C-alpha positions as CSV (number, residue, x, y, z in Angstrom):
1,X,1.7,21.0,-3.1
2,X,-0.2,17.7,-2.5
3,X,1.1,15.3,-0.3
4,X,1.3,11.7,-1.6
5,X,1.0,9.0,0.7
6,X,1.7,5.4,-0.1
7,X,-0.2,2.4,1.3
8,X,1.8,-0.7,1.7
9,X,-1.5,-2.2,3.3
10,X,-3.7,-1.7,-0.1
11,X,-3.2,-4.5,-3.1
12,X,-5.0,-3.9,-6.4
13,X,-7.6,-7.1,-7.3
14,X,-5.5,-7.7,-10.7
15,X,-1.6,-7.5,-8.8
16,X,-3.7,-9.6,-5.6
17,X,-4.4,-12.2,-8.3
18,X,-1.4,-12.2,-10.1
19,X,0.8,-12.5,-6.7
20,X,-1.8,-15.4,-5.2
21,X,-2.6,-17.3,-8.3
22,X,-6.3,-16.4,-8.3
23,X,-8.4,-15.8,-10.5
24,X,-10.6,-12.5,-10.5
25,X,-13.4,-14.0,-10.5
26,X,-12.7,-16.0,-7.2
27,X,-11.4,-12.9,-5.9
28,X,-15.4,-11.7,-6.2
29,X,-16.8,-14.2,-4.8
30,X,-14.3,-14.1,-1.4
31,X,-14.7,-10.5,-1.3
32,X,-18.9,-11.1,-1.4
33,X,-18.3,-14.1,1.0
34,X,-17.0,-11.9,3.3
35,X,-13.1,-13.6,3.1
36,X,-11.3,-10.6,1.8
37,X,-11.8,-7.2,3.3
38,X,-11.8,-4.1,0.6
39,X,-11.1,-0.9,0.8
40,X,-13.1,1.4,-2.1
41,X,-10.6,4.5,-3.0
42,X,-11.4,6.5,-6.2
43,X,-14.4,3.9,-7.2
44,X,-11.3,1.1,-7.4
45,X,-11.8,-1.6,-4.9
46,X,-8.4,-2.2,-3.5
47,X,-7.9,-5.8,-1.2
48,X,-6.4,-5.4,3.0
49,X,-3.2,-6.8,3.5
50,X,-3.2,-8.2,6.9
């Protein structure tokens, strides 16, 4: 049986926007920028919580 672990740490780009007011877009150009750190899993970028 696999073991499933949950990271409270990770945010998906579209819930990160939808929680901040951001648009996707800007979230792009922070993560490019350097502002946002990301975390690839599965080829799906996923934004660090701090």
């Amino acid at each position: 049986m696999k073991r499933i672990t949950i990271r409270t740490d990770l945010m998906s780009k579209s819930n990160y926007s939808k929680k901040f007011m951001v648009s996707r877009p800007t979230i792009d150009t922070k993560i490019k920028n350097g502002e946002l750190s990301v975390e690839r899993i599965d080829g799906v970028d996923y934004i660090k919580i701090k």
